[in-house]
mmCIF file of C-alpha atoms and ligand atoms in Angstrom:
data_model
loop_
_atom_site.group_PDB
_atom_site.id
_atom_site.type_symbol
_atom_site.label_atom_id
_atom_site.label_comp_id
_atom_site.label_asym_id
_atom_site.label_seq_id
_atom_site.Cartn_x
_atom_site.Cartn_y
_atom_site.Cartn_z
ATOM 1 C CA UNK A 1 3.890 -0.987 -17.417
ATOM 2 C CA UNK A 2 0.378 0.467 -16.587
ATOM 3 C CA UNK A 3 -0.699 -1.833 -13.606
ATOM 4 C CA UNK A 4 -4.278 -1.675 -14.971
ATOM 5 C CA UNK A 5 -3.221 -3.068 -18.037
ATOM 6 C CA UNK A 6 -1.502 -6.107 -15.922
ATOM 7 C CA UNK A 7 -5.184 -6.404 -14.098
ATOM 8 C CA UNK A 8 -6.939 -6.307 -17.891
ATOM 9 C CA UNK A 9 -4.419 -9.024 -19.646
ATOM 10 C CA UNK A 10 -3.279 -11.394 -17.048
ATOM 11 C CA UNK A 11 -4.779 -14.428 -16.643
ATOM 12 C CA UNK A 12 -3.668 -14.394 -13.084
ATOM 13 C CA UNK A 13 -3.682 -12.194 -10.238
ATOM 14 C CA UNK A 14 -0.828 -10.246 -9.463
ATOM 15 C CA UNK A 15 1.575 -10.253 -6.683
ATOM 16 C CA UNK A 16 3.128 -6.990 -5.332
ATOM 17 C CA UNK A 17 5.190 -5.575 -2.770
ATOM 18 C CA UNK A 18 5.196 -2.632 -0.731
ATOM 19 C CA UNK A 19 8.724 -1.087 0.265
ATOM 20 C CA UNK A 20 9.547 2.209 2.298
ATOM 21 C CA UNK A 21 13.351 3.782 2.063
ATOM 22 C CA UNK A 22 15.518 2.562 4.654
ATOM 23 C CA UNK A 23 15.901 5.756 6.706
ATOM 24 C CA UNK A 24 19.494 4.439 7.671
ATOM 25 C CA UNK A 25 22.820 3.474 5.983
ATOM 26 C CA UNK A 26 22.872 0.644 8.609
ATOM 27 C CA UNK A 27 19.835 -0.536 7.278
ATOM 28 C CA UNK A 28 20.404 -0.184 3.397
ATOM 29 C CA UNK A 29 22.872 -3.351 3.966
ATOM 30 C CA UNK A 30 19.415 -5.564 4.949
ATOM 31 C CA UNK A 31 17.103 -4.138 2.772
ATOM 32 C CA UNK A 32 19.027 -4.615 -0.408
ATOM 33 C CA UNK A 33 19.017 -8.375 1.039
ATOM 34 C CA UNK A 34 15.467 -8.051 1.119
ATOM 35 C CA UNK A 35 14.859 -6.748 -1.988
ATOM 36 C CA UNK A 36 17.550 -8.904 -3.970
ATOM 37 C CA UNK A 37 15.137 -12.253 -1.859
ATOM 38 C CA UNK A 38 11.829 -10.574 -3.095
ATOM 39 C CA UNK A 39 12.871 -10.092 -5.992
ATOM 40 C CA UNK A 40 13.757 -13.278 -7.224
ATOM 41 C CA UNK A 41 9.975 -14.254 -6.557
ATOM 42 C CA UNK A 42 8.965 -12.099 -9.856
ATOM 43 C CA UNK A 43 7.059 -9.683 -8.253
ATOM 44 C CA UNK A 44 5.016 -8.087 -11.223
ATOM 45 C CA UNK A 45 5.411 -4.767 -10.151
ATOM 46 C CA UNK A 46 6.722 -3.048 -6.494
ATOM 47 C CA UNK A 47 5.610 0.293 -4.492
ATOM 48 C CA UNK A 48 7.584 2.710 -2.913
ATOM 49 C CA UNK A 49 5.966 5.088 0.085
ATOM 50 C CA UNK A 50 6.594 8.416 0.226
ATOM 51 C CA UNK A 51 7.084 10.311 4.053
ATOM 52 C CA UNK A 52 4.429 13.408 4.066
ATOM 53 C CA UNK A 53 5.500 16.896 3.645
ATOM 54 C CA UNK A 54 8.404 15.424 1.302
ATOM 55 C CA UNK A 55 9.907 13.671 4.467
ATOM 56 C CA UNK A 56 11.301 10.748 2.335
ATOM 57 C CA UNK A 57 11.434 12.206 -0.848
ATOM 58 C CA UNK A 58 15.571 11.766 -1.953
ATOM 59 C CA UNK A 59 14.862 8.170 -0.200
ATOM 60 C CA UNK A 60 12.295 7.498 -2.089
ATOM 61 C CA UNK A 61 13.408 8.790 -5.125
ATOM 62 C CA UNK A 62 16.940 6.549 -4.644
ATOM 63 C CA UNK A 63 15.096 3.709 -4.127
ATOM 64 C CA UNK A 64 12.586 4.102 -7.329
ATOM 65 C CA UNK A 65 15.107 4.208 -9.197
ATOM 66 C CA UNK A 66 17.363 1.319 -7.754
ATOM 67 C CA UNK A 67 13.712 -0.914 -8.105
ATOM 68 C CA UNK A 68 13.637 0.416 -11.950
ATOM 69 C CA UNK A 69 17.298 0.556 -13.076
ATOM 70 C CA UNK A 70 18.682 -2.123 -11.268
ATOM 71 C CA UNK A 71 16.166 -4.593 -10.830
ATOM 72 C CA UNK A 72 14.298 -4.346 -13.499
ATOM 73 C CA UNK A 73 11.060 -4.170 -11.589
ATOM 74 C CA UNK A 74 7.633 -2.163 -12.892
ATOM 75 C CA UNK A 75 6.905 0.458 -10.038
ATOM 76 C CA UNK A 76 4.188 2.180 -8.084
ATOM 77 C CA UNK A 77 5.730 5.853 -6.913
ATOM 78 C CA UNK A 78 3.205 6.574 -3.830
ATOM 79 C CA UNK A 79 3.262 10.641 -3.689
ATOM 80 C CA UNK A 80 1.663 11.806 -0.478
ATOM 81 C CA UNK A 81 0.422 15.358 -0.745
ATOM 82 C CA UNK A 82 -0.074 17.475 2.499
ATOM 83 C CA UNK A 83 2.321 20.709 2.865
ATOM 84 C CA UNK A 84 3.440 20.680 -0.704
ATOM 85 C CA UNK A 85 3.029 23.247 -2.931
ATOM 86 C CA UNK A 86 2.213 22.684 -6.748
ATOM 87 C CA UNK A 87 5.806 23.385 -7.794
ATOM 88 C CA UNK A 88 7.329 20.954 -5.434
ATOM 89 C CA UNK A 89 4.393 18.180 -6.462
ATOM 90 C CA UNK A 90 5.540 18.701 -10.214
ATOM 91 C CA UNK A 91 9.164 18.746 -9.217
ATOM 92 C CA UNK A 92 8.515 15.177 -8.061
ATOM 93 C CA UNK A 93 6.398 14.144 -10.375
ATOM 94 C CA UNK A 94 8.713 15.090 -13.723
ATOM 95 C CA UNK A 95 11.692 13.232 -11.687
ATOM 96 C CA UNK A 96 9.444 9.600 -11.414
ATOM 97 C CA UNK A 97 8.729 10.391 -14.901
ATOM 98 C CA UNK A 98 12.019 11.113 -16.074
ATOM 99 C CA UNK A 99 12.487 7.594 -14.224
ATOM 100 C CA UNK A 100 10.062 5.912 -16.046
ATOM 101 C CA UNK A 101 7.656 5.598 -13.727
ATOM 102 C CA UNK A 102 3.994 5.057 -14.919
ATOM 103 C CA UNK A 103 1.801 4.739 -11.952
ATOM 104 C CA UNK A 104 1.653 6.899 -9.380
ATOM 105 C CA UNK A 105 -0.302 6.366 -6.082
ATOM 106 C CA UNK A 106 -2.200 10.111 -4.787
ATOM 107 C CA UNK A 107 -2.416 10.404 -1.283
ATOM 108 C CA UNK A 108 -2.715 12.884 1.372
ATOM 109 C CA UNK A 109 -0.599 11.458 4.063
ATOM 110 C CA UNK A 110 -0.740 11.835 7.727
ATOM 111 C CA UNK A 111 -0.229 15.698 8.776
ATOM 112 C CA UNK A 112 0.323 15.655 12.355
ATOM 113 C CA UNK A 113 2.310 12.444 12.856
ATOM 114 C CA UNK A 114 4.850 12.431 9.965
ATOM 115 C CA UNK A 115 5.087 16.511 9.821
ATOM 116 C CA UNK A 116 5.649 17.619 12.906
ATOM 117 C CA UNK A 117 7.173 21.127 12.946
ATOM 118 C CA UNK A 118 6.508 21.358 8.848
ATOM 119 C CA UNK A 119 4.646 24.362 8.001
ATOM 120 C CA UNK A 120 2.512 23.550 5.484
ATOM 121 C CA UNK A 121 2.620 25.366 1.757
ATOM 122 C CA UNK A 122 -0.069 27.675 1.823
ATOM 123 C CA UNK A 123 -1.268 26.357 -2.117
ATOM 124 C CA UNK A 124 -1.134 22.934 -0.196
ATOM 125 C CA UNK A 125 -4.067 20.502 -1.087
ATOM 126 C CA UNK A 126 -6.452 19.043 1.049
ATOM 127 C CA UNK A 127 -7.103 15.655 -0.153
ATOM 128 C CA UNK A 128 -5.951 13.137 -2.032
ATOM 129 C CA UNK A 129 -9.048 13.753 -4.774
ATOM 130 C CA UNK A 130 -7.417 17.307 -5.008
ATOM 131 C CA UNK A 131 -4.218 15.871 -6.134
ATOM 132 C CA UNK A 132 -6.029 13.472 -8.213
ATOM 133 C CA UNK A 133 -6.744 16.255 -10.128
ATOM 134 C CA UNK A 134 -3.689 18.213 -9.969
ATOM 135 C CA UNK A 135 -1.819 15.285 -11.632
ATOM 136 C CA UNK A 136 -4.703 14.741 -14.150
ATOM 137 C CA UNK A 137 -4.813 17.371 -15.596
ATOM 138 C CA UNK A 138 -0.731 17.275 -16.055
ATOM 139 C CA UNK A 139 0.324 14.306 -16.616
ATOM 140 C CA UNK A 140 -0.001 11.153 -18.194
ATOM 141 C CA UNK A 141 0.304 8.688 -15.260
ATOM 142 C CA UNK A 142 -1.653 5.869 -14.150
ATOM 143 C CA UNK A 143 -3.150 6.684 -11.176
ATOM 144 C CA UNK A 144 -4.708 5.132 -7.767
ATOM 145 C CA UNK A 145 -5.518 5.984 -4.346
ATOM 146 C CA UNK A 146 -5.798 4.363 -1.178
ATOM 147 C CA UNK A 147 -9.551 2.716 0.043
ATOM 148 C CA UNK A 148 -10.238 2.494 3.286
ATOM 149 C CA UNK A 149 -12.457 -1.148 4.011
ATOM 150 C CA UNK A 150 -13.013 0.153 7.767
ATOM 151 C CA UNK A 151 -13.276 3.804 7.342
ATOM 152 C CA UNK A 152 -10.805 6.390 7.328
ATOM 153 C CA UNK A 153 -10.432 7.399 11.637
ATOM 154 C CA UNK A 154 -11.311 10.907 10.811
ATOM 155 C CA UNK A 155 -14.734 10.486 8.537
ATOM 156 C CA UNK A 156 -17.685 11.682 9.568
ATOM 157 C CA UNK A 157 -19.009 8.429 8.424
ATOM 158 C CA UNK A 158 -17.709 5.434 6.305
ATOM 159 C CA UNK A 159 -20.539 6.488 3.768
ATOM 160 C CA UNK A 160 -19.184 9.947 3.546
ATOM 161 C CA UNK A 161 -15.274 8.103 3.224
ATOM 162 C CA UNK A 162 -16.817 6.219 0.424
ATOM 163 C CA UNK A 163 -18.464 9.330 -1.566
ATOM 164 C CA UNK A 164 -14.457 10.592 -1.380
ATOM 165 C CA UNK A 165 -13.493 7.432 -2.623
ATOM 166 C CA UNK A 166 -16.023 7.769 -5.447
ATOM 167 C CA UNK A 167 -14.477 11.279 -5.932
ATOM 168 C CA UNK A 168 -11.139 10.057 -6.214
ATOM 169 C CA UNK A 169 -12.438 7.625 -8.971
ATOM 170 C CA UNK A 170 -14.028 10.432 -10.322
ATOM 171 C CA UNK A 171 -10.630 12.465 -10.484
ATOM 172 C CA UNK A 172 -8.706 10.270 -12.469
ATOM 173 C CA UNK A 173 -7.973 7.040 -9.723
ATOM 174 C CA UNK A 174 -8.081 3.980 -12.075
ATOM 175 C CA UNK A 175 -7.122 1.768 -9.391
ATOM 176 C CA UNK A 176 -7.433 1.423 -5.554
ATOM 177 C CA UNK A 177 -5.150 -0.271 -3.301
ATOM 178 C CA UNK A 178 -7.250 -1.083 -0.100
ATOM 179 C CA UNK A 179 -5.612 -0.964 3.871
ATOM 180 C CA UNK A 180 -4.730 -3.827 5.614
ATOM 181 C CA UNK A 181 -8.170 -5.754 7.438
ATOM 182 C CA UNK A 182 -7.263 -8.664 9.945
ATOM 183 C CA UNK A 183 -11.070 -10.761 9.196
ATOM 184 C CA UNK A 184 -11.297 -11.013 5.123
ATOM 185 C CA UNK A 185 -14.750 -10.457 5.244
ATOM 186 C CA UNK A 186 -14.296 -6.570 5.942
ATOM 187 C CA UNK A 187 -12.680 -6.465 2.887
ATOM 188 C CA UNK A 188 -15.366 -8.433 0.658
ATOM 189 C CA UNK A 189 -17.866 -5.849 2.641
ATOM 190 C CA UNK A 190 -15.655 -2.951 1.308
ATOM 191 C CA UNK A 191 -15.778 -3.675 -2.350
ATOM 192 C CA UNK A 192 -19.483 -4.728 -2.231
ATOM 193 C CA UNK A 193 -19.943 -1.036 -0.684
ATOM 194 C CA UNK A 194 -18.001 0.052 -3.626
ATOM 195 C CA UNK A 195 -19.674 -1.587 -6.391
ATOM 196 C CA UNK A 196 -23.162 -0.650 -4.872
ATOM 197 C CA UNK A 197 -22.323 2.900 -5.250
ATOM 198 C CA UNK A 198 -20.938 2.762 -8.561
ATOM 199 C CA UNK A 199 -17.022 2.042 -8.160
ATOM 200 C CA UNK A 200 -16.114 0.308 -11.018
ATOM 201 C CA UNK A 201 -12.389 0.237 -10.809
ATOM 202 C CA UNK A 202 -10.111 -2.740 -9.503
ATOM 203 C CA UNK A 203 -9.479 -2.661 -5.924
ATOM 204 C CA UNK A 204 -6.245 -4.652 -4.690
ATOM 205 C CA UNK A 205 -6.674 -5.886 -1.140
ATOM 206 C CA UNK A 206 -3.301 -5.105 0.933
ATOM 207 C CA UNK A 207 -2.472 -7.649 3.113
ATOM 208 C CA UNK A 208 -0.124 -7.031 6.051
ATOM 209 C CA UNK A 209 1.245 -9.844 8.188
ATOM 210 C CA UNK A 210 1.775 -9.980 11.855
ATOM 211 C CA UNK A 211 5.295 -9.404 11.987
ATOM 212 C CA UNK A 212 4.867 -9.041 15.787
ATOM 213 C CA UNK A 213 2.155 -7.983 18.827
ATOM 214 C CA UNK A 214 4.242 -4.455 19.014
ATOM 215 C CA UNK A 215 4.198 -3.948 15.279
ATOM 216 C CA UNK A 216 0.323 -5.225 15.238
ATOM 217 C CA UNK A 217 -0.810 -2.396 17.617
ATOM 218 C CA UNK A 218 0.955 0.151 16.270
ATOM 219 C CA UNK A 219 -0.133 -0.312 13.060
ATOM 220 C CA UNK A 220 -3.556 -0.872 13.703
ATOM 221 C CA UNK A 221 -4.175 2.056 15.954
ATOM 222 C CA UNK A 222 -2.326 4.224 13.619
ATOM 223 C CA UNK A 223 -4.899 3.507 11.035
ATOM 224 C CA UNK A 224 -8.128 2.527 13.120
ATOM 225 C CA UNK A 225 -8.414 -1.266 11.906
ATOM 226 C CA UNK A 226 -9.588 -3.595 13.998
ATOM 227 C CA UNK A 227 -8.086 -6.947 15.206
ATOM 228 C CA UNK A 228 -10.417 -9.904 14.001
ATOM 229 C CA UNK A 229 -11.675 -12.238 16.719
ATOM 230 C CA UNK A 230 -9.227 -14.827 15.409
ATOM 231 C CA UNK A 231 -6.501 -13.182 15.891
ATOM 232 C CA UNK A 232 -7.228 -11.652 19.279
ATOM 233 C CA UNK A 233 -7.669 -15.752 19.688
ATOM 234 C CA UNK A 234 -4.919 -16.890 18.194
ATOM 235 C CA UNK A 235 -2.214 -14.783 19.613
ATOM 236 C CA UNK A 236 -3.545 -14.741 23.002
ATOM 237 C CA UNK A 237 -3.224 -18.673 22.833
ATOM 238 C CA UNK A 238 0.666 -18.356 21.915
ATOM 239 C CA UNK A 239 2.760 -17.949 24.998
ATOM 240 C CA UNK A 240 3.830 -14.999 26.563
ATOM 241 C CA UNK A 241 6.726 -13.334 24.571
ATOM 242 C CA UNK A 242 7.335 -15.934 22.302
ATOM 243 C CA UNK A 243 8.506 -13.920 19.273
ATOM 244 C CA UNK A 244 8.882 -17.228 16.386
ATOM 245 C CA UNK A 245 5.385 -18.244 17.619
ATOM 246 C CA UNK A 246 3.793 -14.760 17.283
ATOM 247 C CA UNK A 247 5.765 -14.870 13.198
ATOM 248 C CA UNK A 248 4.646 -18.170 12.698
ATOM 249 C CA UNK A 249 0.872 -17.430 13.673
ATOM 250 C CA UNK A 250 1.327 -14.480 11.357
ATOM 251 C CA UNK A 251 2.555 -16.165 8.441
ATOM 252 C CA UNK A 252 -0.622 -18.918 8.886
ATOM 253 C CA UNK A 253 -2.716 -16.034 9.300
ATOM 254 C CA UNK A 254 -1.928 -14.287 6.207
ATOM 255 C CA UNK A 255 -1.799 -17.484 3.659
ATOM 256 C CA UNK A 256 -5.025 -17.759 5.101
ATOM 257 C CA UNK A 257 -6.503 -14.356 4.049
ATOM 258 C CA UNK A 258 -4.339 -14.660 0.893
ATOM 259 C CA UNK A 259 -6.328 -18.003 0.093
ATOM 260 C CA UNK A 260 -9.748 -16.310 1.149
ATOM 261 C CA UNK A 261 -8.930 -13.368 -1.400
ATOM 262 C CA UNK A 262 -7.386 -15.644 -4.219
ATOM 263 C CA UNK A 263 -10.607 -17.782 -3.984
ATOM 264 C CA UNK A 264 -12.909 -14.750 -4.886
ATOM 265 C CA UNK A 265 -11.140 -13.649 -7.820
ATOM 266 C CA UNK A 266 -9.073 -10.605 -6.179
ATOM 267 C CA UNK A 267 -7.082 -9.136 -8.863
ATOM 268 C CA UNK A 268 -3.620 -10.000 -7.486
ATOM 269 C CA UNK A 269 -2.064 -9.749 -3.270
ATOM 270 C CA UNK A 270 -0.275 -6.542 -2.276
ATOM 271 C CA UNK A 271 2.220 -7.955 0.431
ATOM 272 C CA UNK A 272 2.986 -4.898 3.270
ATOM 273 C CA UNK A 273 6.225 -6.282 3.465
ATOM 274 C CA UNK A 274 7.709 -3.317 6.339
ATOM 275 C CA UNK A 275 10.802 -4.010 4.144
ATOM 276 C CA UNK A 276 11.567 -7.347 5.682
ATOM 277 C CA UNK A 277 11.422 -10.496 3.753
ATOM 278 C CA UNK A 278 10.830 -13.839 5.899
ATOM 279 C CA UNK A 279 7.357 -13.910 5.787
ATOM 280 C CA UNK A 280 5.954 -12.175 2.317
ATOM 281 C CA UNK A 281 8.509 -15.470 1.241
ATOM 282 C CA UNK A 282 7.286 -17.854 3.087
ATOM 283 C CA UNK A 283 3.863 -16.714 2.316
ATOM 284 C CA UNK A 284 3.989 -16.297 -1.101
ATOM 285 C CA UNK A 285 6.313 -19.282 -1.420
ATOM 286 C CA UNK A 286 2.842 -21.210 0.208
ATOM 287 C CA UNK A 287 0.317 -19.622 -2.401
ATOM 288 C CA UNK A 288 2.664 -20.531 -5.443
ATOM 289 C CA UNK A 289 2.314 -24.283 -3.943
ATOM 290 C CA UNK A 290 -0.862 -24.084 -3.683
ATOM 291 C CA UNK A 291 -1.061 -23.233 -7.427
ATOM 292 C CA UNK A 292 -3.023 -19.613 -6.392
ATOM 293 C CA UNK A 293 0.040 -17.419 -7.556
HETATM 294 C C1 LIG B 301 -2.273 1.634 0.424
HETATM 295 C C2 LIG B 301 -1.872 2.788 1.316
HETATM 296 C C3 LIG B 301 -0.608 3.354 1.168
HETATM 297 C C4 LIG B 301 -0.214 4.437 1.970
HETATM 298 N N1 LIG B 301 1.023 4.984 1.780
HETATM 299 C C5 LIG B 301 1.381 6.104 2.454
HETATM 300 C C6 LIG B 301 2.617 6.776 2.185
HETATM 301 O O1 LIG B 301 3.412 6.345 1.364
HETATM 302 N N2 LIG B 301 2.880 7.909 2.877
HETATM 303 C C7 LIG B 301 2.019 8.440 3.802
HETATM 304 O O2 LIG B 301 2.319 9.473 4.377
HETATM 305 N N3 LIG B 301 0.843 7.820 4.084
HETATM 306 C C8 LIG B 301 0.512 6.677 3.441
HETATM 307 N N4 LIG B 301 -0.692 6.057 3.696
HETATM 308 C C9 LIG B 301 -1.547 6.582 4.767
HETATM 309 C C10 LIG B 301 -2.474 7.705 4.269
HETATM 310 O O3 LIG B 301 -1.729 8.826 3.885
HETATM 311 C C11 LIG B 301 -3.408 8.036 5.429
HETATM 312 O O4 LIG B 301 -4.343 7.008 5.602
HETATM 313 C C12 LIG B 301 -4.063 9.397 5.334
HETATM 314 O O5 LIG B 301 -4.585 9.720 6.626
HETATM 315 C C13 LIG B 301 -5.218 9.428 4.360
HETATM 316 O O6 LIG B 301 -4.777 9.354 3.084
HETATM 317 P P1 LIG B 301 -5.822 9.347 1.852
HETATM 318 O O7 LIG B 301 -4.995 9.452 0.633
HETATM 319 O O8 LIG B 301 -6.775 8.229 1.960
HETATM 320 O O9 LIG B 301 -6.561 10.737 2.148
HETATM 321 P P2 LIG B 301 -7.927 11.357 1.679
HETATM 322 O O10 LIG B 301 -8.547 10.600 0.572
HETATM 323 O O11 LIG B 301 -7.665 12.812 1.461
HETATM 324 O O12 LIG B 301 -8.857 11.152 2.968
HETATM 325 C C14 LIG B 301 -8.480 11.666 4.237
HETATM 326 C C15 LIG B 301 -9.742 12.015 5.048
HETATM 327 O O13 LIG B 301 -10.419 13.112 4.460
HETATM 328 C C16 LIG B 301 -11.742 12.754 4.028
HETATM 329 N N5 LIG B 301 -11.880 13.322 2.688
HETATM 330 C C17 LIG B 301 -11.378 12.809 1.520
HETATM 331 N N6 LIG B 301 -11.647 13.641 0.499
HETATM 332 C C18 LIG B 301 -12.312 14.695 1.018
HETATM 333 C C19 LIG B 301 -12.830 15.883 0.451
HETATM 334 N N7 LIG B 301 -12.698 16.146 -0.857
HETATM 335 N N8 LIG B 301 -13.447 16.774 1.297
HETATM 336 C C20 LIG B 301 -13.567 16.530 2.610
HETATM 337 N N9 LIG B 301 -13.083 15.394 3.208
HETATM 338 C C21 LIG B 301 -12.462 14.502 2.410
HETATM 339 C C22 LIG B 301 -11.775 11.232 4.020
HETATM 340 O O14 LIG B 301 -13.078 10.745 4.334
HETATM 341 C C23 LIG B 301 -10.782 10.892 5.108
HETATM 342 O O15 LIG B 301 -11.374 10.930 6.374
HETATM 343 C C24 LIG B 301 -1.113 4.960 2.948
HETATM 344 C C25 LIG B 301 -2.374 4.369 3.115
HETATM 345 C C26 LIG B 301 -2.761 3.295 2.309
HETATM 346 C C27 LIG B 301 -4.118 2.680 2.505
#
């Protein structure tokens, strides 16, 4: 399953989740719970992240195959490209396609934060564009890369970010899957960009919900996006340290955004799930009631 061919023939949008390995055996126990719940919401396809510098990579590759084999489930293999060398790139590559895998998501990853101590390979690429083409020119994948609605922290400017988004489109990217934005309109603002400068191809808003006010500033500082007014409001109205308030704000919040999207013809809702499973179910659970999944 070529995910642009889901976008081209379905009537509806999509619904996706995003899954890293658990990085413990403690965990696997709760993550296959997770998967075995998200699963049974028919999912049409899953992704699987990839730790830079081939951090993840077995883990990864384990739990590809788990998504394919054993449940069935159409897969995006995220490949994240800084400190490998071309051999190791193909290495991984011929093993998701021995897999079955046929969409693979080109990134560059995060050098300093997930490769500490790595030592990069000196044929390394730069960007995900570069591997873009590496792949391209190899293999017969579908492939995406990531989109950036507030600007990737290190460009010089989110013009320049977007002329490297057009370059990844330009390199064989037939999709994009955009970050995470907590005020919708930063995402409508994004693809308008986009379209204005001649990016044609679909771009599938991530959405990830406020799991909790630690999580939320992590994630957003890791990543430069911005907390919306609303939810600076909304959480600051919630008592102190009241965890099931702080989820249940989150869930709201995100059927919210999910509704916002779904009403301007998004092509489907990519659920950050951080491998847990209450919320992407009650939230998706919400948009299938409202008749938007
Ligand atoms: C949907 C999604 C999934 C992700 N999954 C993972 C994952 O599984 N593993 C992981 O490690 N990280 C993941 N990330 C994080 C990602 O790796 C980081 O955001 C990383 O810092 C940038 O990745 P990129 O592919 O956008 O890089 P690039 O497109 O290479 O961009 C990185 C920076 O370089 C600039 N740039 C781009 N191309 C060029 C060029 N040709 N010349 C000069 N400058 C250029 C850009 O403006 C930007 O500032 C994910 C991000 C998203 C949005």
């Amino acid at each position: 399953m070529r995910v642009t061919d889901l976008w081209t023939k379905n009537a509806r949008p999509t619904l996706s989740f995003e899954f890293f390995p658990p990085r413990s055996e403690k965990d696997e126990a709760s993550f296959a719970k997770v998967v075995d719940t998200l699963a049974e919401l028919k999912p049409d396809f899953v992704s699987v992240t990839f730790g830079a510098g081939g951090s993840s990579r077995e883990g990864s590759y384990q739990l590809v195959k788990k998504l394919i084999q054993e449940k069935e489930l159409g897969v995006i293999a995220y490949l994240a490209a800084y400190g490998l060398g071309p051999d190791e790139i193909c290495s991984i590559l011929d093993t998701y396609a021995d897999l079955g895998v046929e969409n693979i998501l080109a990134l560059r990853g995060d050098p300093p934060r997930a490769t500490e101590g790595l030592t990069p390979h000196p044929e390394s690429l730069a960007h995900a564009s570069d591997l873009l083409h590496f792949i391209k020119g190899r293999y017969a994948f579908c492939l995406g890369g990531a989109g950036h609605p507030e600007g990737h922290p290190e460009a010089a400017s989110k013009a320049r970010d977007l002329d490297y988004l057009k370059l990844k489109v330009a390199n064989g990217a037939e999709f994009i899957i955009a970050n995470f934005v907590y005020d919708t309109r930063l995402f409508f603002d994004f693809v308008e960009r986009c379209r204005a400068i001649g990016i044609g191809v679909p771009i599938l808003p991530g959405v990830m919900p406020i799991y909790s006010v630690k999580l939320l500033e992590i994630l957003t500082k890791t990543c430069g996006a911005t907390i919306g007014e609303e939810v600076r409001k909304g959480l600051a109205a919630l008592p102190a340290d009241d965890t099931k308030a702080v989820a249940e704000f989150g869930i709201a919040f995100a059927i919210k955004q999910c509704r916002e999207l779904l009403e301007q013809g998004v092509p489907g809702i990519h659920l950050y799930t951080m491998d847990r499973s209450a919320a992407p179910l009650a939230i998706v659970n919400a948009l299938k009631n409202e008749k938007l999944l």
